[in-house]
Amino acid sequence: MSDLQASVTETKAGFHVEGYEKIEYDFTFLDGVFSKEHSNLADCYKRWGRCLAVMDRNIFDVYGEQIQTYFNHHELDLKIHKTMIGEKAKSIDTLLSIVDSMNEFGVFRKEPVLVVGGGLVTDVAGFACAAYRRNTNFIRVPTTVIGLIDASVSIKVAVNYGNYKNRLGAYHAPMHTFLDFSFLRTLPESQIRNGFAELIKISTCAHLETFDLLDKHCEDIIKTAFGRADGATEEVRAASDKINRYGIHEMLKLETPNLHEIGLDRVIAYGHTWSPMHELVPDVPLRHGHAISIDMAYSATLANMRGLVNDKDYKRILGLFSRAGLSMDHHQFDEDILDKGTKAILKTRDGKLRAAVPAPLGQCVFLNDVAEDELVAALRKHKQVMQGYPRKGEGIDASVDASDTGYTMNIKPTEPNGHKEMNGHTHDYTNGQVVNGHAVNRHAANGYKATSNHSGGNDADSNVVKDDAVKLNGTNGHTNGVSNGFTPPSTGKLANALAHASGPEGVDGLQGVEQHHTNGN
């Protein structure tokens, strides 16, 4: 929410306007936000007696029945717009599909839209709210680690435009964000690991105590989904809660004075100098957490060479990445990619490198005076150091799959007899489904169990106003998703939406590097 205080004074030539916008919004930690006994969310909609929810389809398939029961219990009418958003469908057409539902619902000027999903969903739906009547309220319920830890902190909302990542967007704060870490029970380990990188980011450069906790509990945090999985010890749960609270609080303290990014020296940009290239160059794109981990590890090598991080702490940083199974290198990370990434970020950061690096561990400095030969020397040293780590520094489950793309649903077993091997462990999916990373019918990846059993044919299904994953003829013809088994067309609006892939900000694609627009295949 925002409030504007302004003054108008008359000048000799005309008038002078001076305004100060007050921005305020709340965060509430609440496991079980859709449990009937918790009225916190429902109270936000009592005035209206109804709610329009823009919801990730994965979440609907797993939690739809529970969410419908929650709103029924609190006597609130619920309408649902289901969507599937990945980087390739993070487009203006997807935004317009959401706007169609808002228009059909008849959202009032101050009525908040509920947005439930990962960071990509909250980005696009948040931008739809920013654009609709120029300023429509919304409430966020993030459901992934990155959504909870990183995207929830910012007030930035956006869509991609062609090869420009987040080129169209706004700064639009939600009324409220509910942080429910119980959603992590139904995420596969690969997505837990992906989000773990964001906590390494903030702790390495801003909060040593959090780094120490991550270092102590790394494997247990990932294995137990931040202490939410069955069998997690009270110690791991308590440590995870402390880490999450510290991490979010620290990022808020760093971001709050710079909500509109007027200042370009940003501590939380550690790992985001060269990472856009790492996300796009591989034939199958890397997950965001792995891409920034490569950037962070390389930046740590650069800092170590400069004497900003001592050898002991340098090894601790690399050791934490390795134990978490996060990428520190990639075979396609070479001097050419380093050069292109450097040139790209200089445009984004107004001609300066502004590379955030630890100095020392737990603190941060920004490097602007790094010559090309020093960057190359650091890369060569980094490649040598990586030879001593498992997989030569490459990560586990580093590449995107159906849980990342937003328009491919992984609902069938990928191995005979319904068994799939992940990280050396075999899991039985015969009696359940995994839909874009969230587990359906109480069977979840890596043994995590869903908290509800949504199988369709109930009130939640009947209250869906639009499903972006089904070819619909909505208002203005916006049909941005694809149905089960649907082959993306080569022409038309849907093809246009799916073709919108991300690229380094401020750069036309990869400047000569071949782009691969894939479904994770």
Coordinates of C-alpha atoms in Angstrom, one line a residue:
M1 CA 0.0 0.0 0.0
S2 CA 1.2 3.5 -0.6
D3 CA 0.2 7.0 0.4
L4 CA 1.3 10.2 -1.3
Q5 CA 2.2 13.5 0.5
A6 CA 2.8 16.4 -1.9
S7 CA 3.0 20.1 -2.2
V8 CA 2.5 22.6 -5.0
T9 CA 4.2 25.9 -5.0
E10 CA 3.8 28.7 -7.5
T11 CA 7.0 29.9 -9.2
K12 CA 7.7 32.8 -11.5
A13 CA 7.4 30.6 -14.6
G14 CA 4.7 28.3 -13.4
F15 CA 4.5 25.7 -10.6
H16 CA 6.8 23.3 -8.7
V17 CA 5.4 20.0 -7.5
E18 CA 7.2 18.0 -4.8
G19 CA 5.8 14.6 -3.7
Y20 CA 6.8 11.9 -1.2
E21 CA 5.2 8.5 -1.5
K22 CA 4.8 6.5 1.6
I23 CA 5.0 2.8 0.9
E24 CA 4.0 0.3 3.5
Y25 CA 3.2 -3.4 3.4
D26 CA 3.4 -6.3 5.8
F27 CA 4.9 -9.8 6.1
T28 CA 3.4 -12.5 8.2
F29 CA 5.1 -15.9 8.9
L30 CA 2.3 -18.4 9.0
D31 CA 2.6 -22.1 8.3
G32 CA -0.8 -23.3 7.2
V33 CA -2.1 -20.1 5.7
F34 CA -5.0 -22.0 4.2
S35 CA -5.9 -23.9 7.4
K36 CA -9.4 -23.2 8.5
E37 CA -8.3 -22.2 12.0
H38 CA -6.2 -19.3 10.6
S39 CA -8.4 -16.4 9.6
N40 CA -5.5 -14.0 8.8
L41 CA -5.9 -14.2 5.0
A42 CA -9.7 -14.5 5.1
D43 CA -9.8 -11.3 7.2
C44 CA -8.3 -9.4 4.3
Y45 CA -11.3 -10.3 2.1
K46 CA -14.2 -10.0 4.7
R47 CA -15.0 -6.5 3.4
W48 CA -15.5 -7.8 -0.1
G49 CA -17.1 -11.2 0.6
R50 CA -15.3 -12.7 -2.3
C51 CA -11.8 -13.3 -3.8
L52 CA -10.2 -13.6 -7.2
A53 CA -7.1 -15.8 -6.9
V54 CA -4.4 -16.0 -9.6
M55 CA -2.9 -19.4 -8.8
D56 CA -0.1 -21.5 -10.1
R57 CA -1.7 -24.7 -11.6
N58 CA 0.7 -26.9 -9.6
I59 CA -0.6 -25.4 -6.4
F60 CA -4.2 -25.8 -7.5
D61 CA -3.6 -29.5 -8.4
V62 CA -2.1 -30.1 -4.9
Y63 CA -3.9 -27.7 -2.7
G64 CA -7.0 -26.6 -4.6
E65 CA -9.5 -28.5 -2.5
Q66 CA -8.0 -27.3 0.7
I67 CA -8.0 -23.7 -0.5
Q68 CA -11.6 -24.0 -1.6
T69 CA -12.6 -25.5 1.8
Y70 CA -10.8 -22.6 3.5
F71 CA -12.8 -19.9 1.7
N72 CA -16.0 -21.9 2.1
H73 CA -15.4 -22.1 5.8
H74 CA -15.0 -18.3 6.0
E75 CA -18.0 -17.7 3.8
L76 CA -16.1 -16.1 1.0
D77 CA -16.8 -16.7 -2.7
L78 CA -13.7 -17.8 -4.5
K79 CA -12.9 -17.6 -8.2
I80 CA -9.6 -19.0 -9.6
H81 CA -7.5 -18.1 -12.6
K82 CA -5.0 -21.0 -13.1
T83 CA -1.8 -20.2 -14.8
M84 CA 1.5 -21.8 -15.7
I85 CA 4.4 -19.3 -16.0
G86 CA 8.0 -20.0 -16.7
E87 CA 10.6 -17.6 -18.2
K88 CA 9.4 -18.5 -21.7
A89 CA 5.8 -17.7 -20.9
K90 CA 6.6 -14.7 -18.7
S91 CA 5.1 -12.5 -21.4
I92 CA 2.7 -9.6 -22.0
D93 CA 0.2 -12.1 -23.5
T94 CA 0.2 -14.1 -20.2
L95 CA -0.3 -10.8 -18.4
L96 CA -3.3 -10.0 -20.6
S97 CA -4.9 -13.3 -19.9
I98 CA -4.8 -12.5 -16.2
V99 CA -6.2 -9.0 -16.9
D100 CA -9.1 -10.7 -18.8
S101 CA -10.0 -12.6 -15.6
M102 CA -9.7 -9.5 -13.5
N103 CA -12.0 -7.7 -15.9
E104 CA -14.6 -10.5 -16.0
F105 CA -14.5 -10.7 -12.2
G106 CA -15.1 -7.0 -12.0
V107 CA -12.3 -6.1 -9.6
F108 CA -13.0 -2.9 -7.6
R109 CA -10.4 -0.2 -7.3
K110 CA -9.2 -1.1 -3.8
E111 CA -10.1 -4.8 -3.9
P112 CA -7.0 -7.1 -3.6
V113 CA -6.3 -9.9 -6.0
L114 CA -4.8 -13.0 -4.3
V115 CA -1.6 -14.3 -6.0
V116 CA -0.5 -17.8 -5.1
G117 CA 2.6 -19.3 -6.6
G118 CA 6.4 -19.0 -7.2
G119 CA 8.3 -15.8 -8.1
L120 CA 7.4 -15.9 -11.7
V121 CA 3.7 -16.0 -11.0
T122 CA 3.9 -13.2 -8.5
D123 CA 6.0 -11.2 -11.0
V124 CA 3.5 -11.4 -13.8
A125 CA 0.3 -11.2 -11.7
G126 CA 1.7 -8.4 -9.7
F127 CA 2.4 -6.4 -12.9
A128 CA -1.1 -7.1 -14.1
C129 CA -2.3 -5.6 -10.8
A130 CA 0.0 -2.6 -11.2
A131 CA -1.4 -2.0 -14.7
Y132 CA -5.1 -2.7 -14.1
R133 CA -6.7 0.7 -13.4
R134 CA -3.0 1.8 -12.9
N135 CA -3.0 0.5 -9.3
T136 CA -4.9 -2.5 -8.1
N137 CA -4.1 -4.1 -4.7
F138 CA -2.8 -7.6 -4.4
I139 CA -1.8 -10.1 -1.7
R140 CA 1.1 -12.5 -2.2
V141 CA 1.3 -16.1 -1.0
P142 CA 4.7 -17.4 -2.4
T143 CA 5.1 -21.1 -2.6
T144 CA 8.7 -21.8 -3.6
V145 CA 12.0 -21.2 -1.8
I146 CA 13.0 -18.5 -4.3
G147 CA 9.5 -17.0 -4.0
L148 CA 9.6 -17.0 -0.2
I149 CA 13.2 -15.9 0.3
D150 CA 13.9 -13.6 -2.6
A151 CA 11.0 -12.6 -4.8
S152 CA 8.8 -11.8 -1.8
V153 CA 11.2 -9.1 -0.6
S154 CA 11.1 -6.9 -3.7
I155 CA 8.3 -4.7 -4.9
K156 CA 9.4 -5.2 -8.5
V157 CA 6.9 -6.8 -10.9
A158 CA 7.6 -7.5 -14.6
V159 CA 7.3 -9.5 -17.7
N160 CA 9.9 -10.3 -20.4
Y161 CA 9.8 -8.5 -23.7
G162 CA 11.2 -10.5 -26.6
N163 CA 14.8 -11.2 -25.6
Y164 CA 14.8 -8.6 -22.9
K165 CA 14.4 -10.0 -19.4
N166 CA 12.0 -8.0 -17.2
R167 CA 12.0 -5.2 -19.7
L168 CA 8.4 -4.2 -19.0
G169 CA 7.5 -3.8 -15.4
A170 CA 6.7 -1.5 -12.4
Y171 CA 7.4 -1.0 -8.7
H172 CA 4.2 -2.1 -7.1
A173 CA 4.1 -3.2 -3.4
P174 CA 1.5 -5.8 -2.3
M175 CA -0.8 -5.1 0.6
H176 CA 0.5 -8.1 2.5
T177 CA 2.7 -11.2 2.0
F178 CA 2.0 -14.4 3.8
L179 CA 5.1 -16.6 4.2
D180 CA 4.0 -20.2 4.6
F181 CA 7.0 -22.5 4.5
S182 CA 4.8 -25.6 4.7
F183 CA 4.4 -25.4 0.9
L184 CA 8.0 -26.6 0.7
R185 CA 6.8 -30.1 1.8
T186 CA 5.7 -30.7 -1.8
L187 CA 8.7 -29.4 -3.6
P188 CA 11.3 -31.7 -5.0
E189 CA 14.8 -31.6 -3.6
S190 CA 16.1 -30.0 -6.8
Q191 CA 13.9 -27.0 -6.2
I192 CA 14.9 -26.7 -2.5
R193 CA 18.5 -26.7 -3.6
N194 CA 17.7 -24.1 -6.2
G195 CA 16.4 -21.7 -3.6
F196 CA 19.1 -22.5 -1.1
A197 CA 21.5 -20.5 -3.3
E198 CA 19.6 -17.2 -2.5
L199 CA 20.4 -17.7 1.2
I200 CA 24.1 -18.3 0.5
K201 CA 23.9 -15.1 -1.5
I202 CA 22.7 -12.8 1.3
S203 CA 24.6 -14.5 4.1
T204 CA 28.0 -14.5 2.3
C205 CA 27.9 -10.7 1.8
A206 CA 25.7 -9.4 4.6
H207 CA 25.1 -11.8 7.5
L208 CA 27.8 -14.1 8.8
E209 CA 25.6 -15.7 11.5
T210 CA 23.2 -17.0 8.8
F211 CA 26.2 -18.3 6.8
D212 CA 27.4 -20.2 9.9
L213 CA 23.9 -21.8 10.3
L214 CA 23.8 -22.8 6.6
D215 CA 27.3 -24.3 6.9
K216 CA 26.3 -26.3 10.0
H217 CA 22.9 -27.6 8.7
C218 CA 23.3 -27.6 4.9
E219 CA 22.5 -31.2 4.0
D220 CA 19.7 -31.6 6.6
I221 CA 18.0 -28.3 5.5
I222 CA 17.9 -29.5 1.9
K223 CA 16.9 -33.1 2.7
T224 CA 14.1 -32.0 5.0
A225 CA 12.8 -29.0 3.0
F226 CA 13.8 -26.5 5.6
G227 CA 12.6 -28.7 8.4
R228 CA 9.1 -29.1 7.0
A229 CA 9.4 -32.8 5.8
D230 CA 8.2 -35.6 8.0
G231 CA 11.0 -36.8 10.3
A232 CA 12.8 -33.5 10.5
T233 CA 14.4 -32.8 13.9
E234 CA 13.4 -29.9 16.0
E235 CA 17.0 -28.6 15.8
V236 CA 16.8 -28.4 12.0
R237 CA 13.4 -26.9 12.0
A238 CA 14.5 -24.2 14.5
A239 CA 17.7 -23.5 12.6
S240 CA 15.7 -23.3 9.3
D241 CA 13.2 -20.8 10.8
K242 CA 16.1 -18.7 12.1
I243 CA 17.8 -18.8 8.8
N244 CA 14.7 -17.8 6.9
R245 CA 13.8 -15.0 9.2
Y246 CA 17.4 -13.6 9.3
G247 CA 17.7 -13.9 5.5
I248 CA 14.5 -12.1 4.7
H249 CA 15.0 -9.5 7.4
E250 CA 18.5 -8.7 6.1
M251 CA 17.3 -8.4 2.5
L252 CA 14.5 -6.2 3.5
K253 CA 16.9 -3.9 5.4
L254 CA 19.1 -3.7 2.4
E255 CA 16.3 -3.2 -0.2
T256 CA 13.9 -0.9 1.8
P257 CA 16.0 2.3 1.3
N258 CA 16.3 1.5 -2.4
L259 CA 12.9 0.0 -3.3
H260 CA 12.9 1.8 -6.7
E261 CA 16.5 0.8 -7.4
I262 CA 17.7 4.4 -7.7
G263 CA 21.1 3.2 -6.3
L264 CA 22.8 0.6 -8.5
D265 CA 25.3 -0.7 -5.9
R266 CA 23.2 -3.5 -4.4
V267 CA 24.5 -6.1 -2.0
I268 CA 21.8 -8.6 -3.1
A269 CA 23.2 -8.4 -6.6
Y270 CA 26.0 -10.7 -5.5
G271 CA 25.9 -13.5 -8.0
H272 CA 24.0 -11.5 -10.6
T273 CA 26.9 -10.0 -12.6
W274 CA 27.5 -12.8 -15.1
S275 CA 24.7 -15.2 -14.2
P276 CA 22.2 -14.1 -17.0
M277 CA 24.7 -15.7 -19.4
H278 CA 24.8 -18.9 -17.4
E279 CA 21.0 -19.2 -17.5
L280 CA 20.9 -19.0 -21.3
V281 CA 24.1 -20.4 -22.8
P282 CA 23.7 -24.1 -22.0
D283 CA 21.7 -26.2 -24.5
V284 CA 19.3 -26.8 -21.6
P285 CA 19.2 -23.6 -19.5
L286 CA 20.5 -23.7 -15.9
R287 CA 18.2 -23.0 -13.0
H288 CA 18.5 -19.6 -11.6
G289 CA 20.0 -20.8 -8.3
H290 CA 22.7 -22.7 -10.1
A291 CA 23.4 -19.8 -12.4
I292 CA 23.9 -17.3 -9.6
S293 CA 26.0 -19.9 -7.7
I294 CA 28.5 -20.1 -10.6
D295 CA 28.7 -16.3 -10.5
M296 CA 29.1 -16.2 -6.7
A297 CA 31.8 -18.9 -6.7
Y298 CA 33.7 -17.2 -9.5
S299 CA 33.3 -13.8 -7.7
A300 CA 34.7 -15.4 -4.5
T301 CA 37.7 -16.6 -6.5
L302 CA 38.2 -13.0 -7.8
A303 CA 37.9 -11.7 -4.2
N304 CA 40.4 -14.3 -2.9
M305 CA 42.9 -13.3 -5.6
R306 CA 42.6 -9.7 -4.5
G307 CA 43.1 -10.6 -0.8
L308 CA 39.5 -9.6 0.1
V309 CA 38.7 -13.1 1.3
N310 CA 41.3 -15.2 3.1
D311 CA 42.0 -18.8 2.0
K312 CA 40.1 -20.3 4.9
D313 CA 36.9 -18.5 4.2
Y314 CA 37.3 -18.9 0.5
K315 CA 37.3 -22.7 1.0
R316 CA 34.3 -22.4 3.3
I317 CA 32.3 -20.6 0.6
L318 CA 33.2 -23.1 -2.1
G319 CA 32.7 -26.0 0.3
L320 CA 29.1 -24.9 1.1
F321 CA 28.2 -24.7 -2.6
S322 CA 29.6 -28.1 -3.2
R323 CA 27.9 -29.8 -0.2
A324 CA 24.6 -28.2 -1.3
G325 CA 25.0 -29.7 -4.8
L326 CA 25.0 -26.2 -6.3
S327 CA 27.0 -25.4 -9.5
M328 CA 30.2 -23.5 -9.2
D329 CA 31.3 -24.0 -12.8
H330 CA 29.9 -25.1 -16.1
H331 CA 31.8 -26.5 -19.1
Q332 CA 30.5 -23.7 -21.3
F333 CA 31.7 -20.9 -19.0
D334 CA 34.7 -19.7 -20.9
E335 CA 36.5 -16.4 -21.7
D336 CA 34.1 -15.5 -24.5
I337 CA 31.0 -15.9 -22.2
L338 CA 32.8 -13.9 -19.5
D339 CA 33.5 -11.1 -21.9
K340 CA 29.9 -11.0 -23.2
G341 CA 28.5 -11.1 -19.7
T342 CA 30.7 -8.2 -18.6
K343 CA 29.7 -6.1 -21.6
A344 CA 26.0 -6.8 -20.9
I345 CA 26.1 -5.9 -17.3
L346 CA 28.0 -2.7 -17.9
K347 CA 24.9 -1.4 -19.9
T348 CA 22.5 -2.5 -17.2
R349 CA 24.6 -0.8 -14.4
D350 CA 25.1 2.5 -16.1
G351 CA 28.6 1.8 -17.4
K352 CA 30.1 0.4 -14.2
L353 CA 30.8 -3.2 -13.2
R354 CA 29.5 -2.9 -9.6
A355 CA 30.4 -6.5 -9.0
A356 CA 29.4 -7.4 -5.4
V357 CA 32.0 -9.6 -3.7
P358 CA 32.5 -10.8 -0.1
A359 CA 35.1 -8.7 1.7
P360 CA 35.6 -10.4 4.1
L361 CA 33.0 -13.2 4.5
G362 CA 29.8 -11.7 5.8
Q363 CA 30.5 -8.3 4.4
C364 CA 30.5 -6.8 0.8
V365 CA 32.4 -4.4 -1.4
F366 CA 31.7 -3.4 -5.1
L367 CA 34.4 -3.8 -7.7
N368 CA 34.6 -1.3 -10.6
D369 CA 38.3 -1.3 -11.4
V370 CA 38.7 -4.9 -12.6
A371 CA 40.6 -5.1 -15.9
E372 CA 39.8 -7.7 -18.6
D373 CA 43.1 -9.5 -17.9
E374 CA 42.3 -9.8 -14.2
L375 CA 38.9 -11.2 -15.0
V376 CA 40.5 -13.8 -17.3
A377 CA 43.1 -14.7 -14.8
A378 CA 40.5 -15.2 -12.2
L379 CA 38.5 -17.5 -14.5
R380 CA 41.6 -19.6 -15.3
K381 CA 42.4 -20.0 -11.6
H382 CA 38.7 -20.8 -10.9
K383 CA 38.8 -23.6 -13.5
Q384 CA 41.9 -25.0 -11.9
V385 CA 40.4 -24.9 -8.4
M386 CA 37.2 -26.6 -9.6
Q387 CA 39.2 -29.7 -10.7
G388 CA 39.4 -30.6 -7.0
Y389 CA 35.7 -30.6 -6.4
P390 CA 33.0 -33.3 -7.2
R391 CA 31.8 -33.2 -10.8
K392 CA 34.5 -30.5 -11.4
G393 CA 32.2 -28.0 -9.8
E394 CA 29.1 -28.7 -11.8
G395 CA 25.9 -29.0 -9.9
I396 CA 23.2 -31.6 -9.2
D397 CA 19.9 -31.3 -11.1
A398 CA 21.3 -28.0 -12.4
S399 CA 19.2 -27.7 -15.6
V400 CA 15.6 -26.7 -15.9
D401 CA 12.9 -29.3 -16.3
A402 CA 9.1 -29.3 -16.3
S403 CA 9.1 -27.7 -12.9
D404 CA 10.7 -24.6 -14.3
T405 CA 9.4 -24.0 -17.8
G406 CA 5.8 -23.2 -17.0
Y407 CA 4.3 -24.8 -20.1
T408 CA 5.3 -28.5 -19.8
M409 CA 3.7 -30.7 -17.2
N410 CA 5.6 -33.7 -16.0
I411 CA 2.7 -35.9 -15.0
K412 CA 4.0 -39.2 -16.3
P413 CA 6.8 -41.4 -14.9
T414 CA 10.0 -40.9 -16.8
E415 CA 11.2 -44.4 -16.1
P416 CA 9.6 -47.8 -16.6
N417 CA 7.2 -49.1 -13.9
G418 CA 6.8 -45.6 -12.5
H419 CA 10.2 -45.3 -11.0
K420 CA 12.6 -42.4 -11.4
E421 CA 16.1 -42.1 -10.1
M422 CA 17.0 -38.8 -8.5
N423 CA 20.3 -38.1 -6.9
G424 CA 21.0 -41.8 -6.6
H425 CA 17.7 -42.6 -5.0
T426 CA 14.7 -44.4 -6.5
H427 CA 11.2 -43.1 -5.9
D428 CA 7.9 -44.6 -6.8
Y429 CA 5.5 -42.3 -8.7
T430 CA 3.1 -45.0 -9.7
N431 CA 0.3 -43.9 -7.3
G432 CA 0.9 -40.2 -7.6
Q433 CA 1.9 -37.4 -9.9
V434 CA 4.5 -34.7 -9.9
V435 CA 3.1 -31.6 -11.6
N436 CA 5.8 -28.9 -12.3
G437 CA 7.6 -29.8 -9.1
H438 CA 4.7 -30.0 -6.6
A439 CA 3.5 -33.5 -5.6
V440 CA -0.1 -34.6 -6.3
N441 CA -2.0 -37.3 -4.5
R442 CA 0.2 -37.4 -1.5
H443 CA 3.3 -38.6 -3.4
A444 CA 6.0 -36.0 -3.7
A445 CA 9.5 -36.0 -5.3
N446 CA 12.2 -37.1 -2.9
G447 CA 9.7 -38.6 -0.5
Y448 CA 7.9 -35.4 0.5
K449 CA 4.1 -35.6 1.0
A450 CA 1.4 -33.3 -0.2
T451 CA -0.8 -31.8 2.5
S452 CA -4.0 -32.4 0.6
N453 CA -5.4 -34.7 -2.0
H454 CA -6.9 -32.9 -4.9
S455 CA -8.2 -35.1 -7.6
G456 CA -10.7 -32.9 -9.3
G457 CA -14.5 -32.9 -9.6
N458 CA -15.1 -30.6 -6.6
D459 CA -16.0 -27.0 -5.8
A460 CA -12.5 -25.8 -6.7
D461 CA -12.8 -27.0 -10.2
S462 CA -16.2 -25.4 -10.7
N463 CA -14.9 -22.0 -9.6
V464 CA -12.1 -21.9 -12.1
V465 CA -12.8 -18.9 -14.4
K466 CA -9.8 -19.5 -16.7
D467 CA -7.1 -22.1 -17.0
D468 CA -4.0 -20.9 -19.0
A469 CA -2.9 -24.5 -19.4
V470 CA -6.0 -25.2 -21.6
K471 CA -6.7 -23.7 -25.0
L472 CA -9.5 -21.3 -24.1
N473 CA -11.2 -18.5 -26.0
G474 CA -11.1 -15.9 -23.3
T475 CA -12.0 -12.2 -23.6
N476 CA -9.9 -10.6 -26.4
G477 CA -8.7 -14.1 -27.4
H478 CA -5.9 -14.4 -25.0
T479 CA -4.9 -18.1 -24.8
N480 CA -1.4 -18.3 -23.4
G481 CA -1.1 -21.8 -21.9
V482 CA -1.1 -25.2 -23.3
S483 CA -3.1 -28.3 -22.3
N484 CA -1.8 -31.7 -21.3
G485 CA 0.2 -33.1 -24.2
F486 CA -0.5 -30.1 -26.3
T487 CA 2.2 -29.4 -28.9
P488 CA 3.1 -25.7 -28.9
P489 CA 2.0 -24.2 -32.3
S490 CA 4.5 -22.4 -34.6
T491 CA 2.2 -19.4 -35.2
G492 CA -0.4 -17.4 -33.4
K493 CA -0.6 -15.8 -29.9
L494 CA 0.3 -18.9 -28.0
A495 CA 3.5 -19.4 -30.1
N496 CA 4.3 -15.7 -29.5
A497 CA 3.9 -16.1 -25.7
L498 CA 6.1 -19.3 -25.6
A499 CA 8.8 -17.6 -27.7
H500 CA 9.4 -14.9 -25.1
A501 CA 12.6 -16.2 -23.5
S502 CA 14.8 -14.3 -21.1
G503 CA 18.0 -12.5 -22.0
P504 CA 20.5 -10.3 -20.2
E505 CA 18.9 -6.9 -19.4
G506 CA 19.9 -4.2 -21.9
V507 CA 21.2 -6.6 -24.5
D508 CA 19.6 -8.0 -27.7
G509 CA 19.8 -11.7 -26.8
L510 CA 23.3 -13.1 -26.5
Q511 CA 25.2 -11.0 -29.1
G512 CA 26.3 -13.8 -31.3
V513 CA 25.9 -16.7 -28.9
E514 CA 23.3 -19.1 -30.2
Q515 CA 20.1 -19.0 -28.2
H516 CA 18.3 -22.3 -27.4
H517 CA 14.5 -22.0 -26.7
T518 CA 13.7 -25.4 -25.3
N519 CA 11.2 -27.1 -23.0
G520 CA 14.0 -28.4 -20.9
N521 CA 14.7 -31.3 -23.3

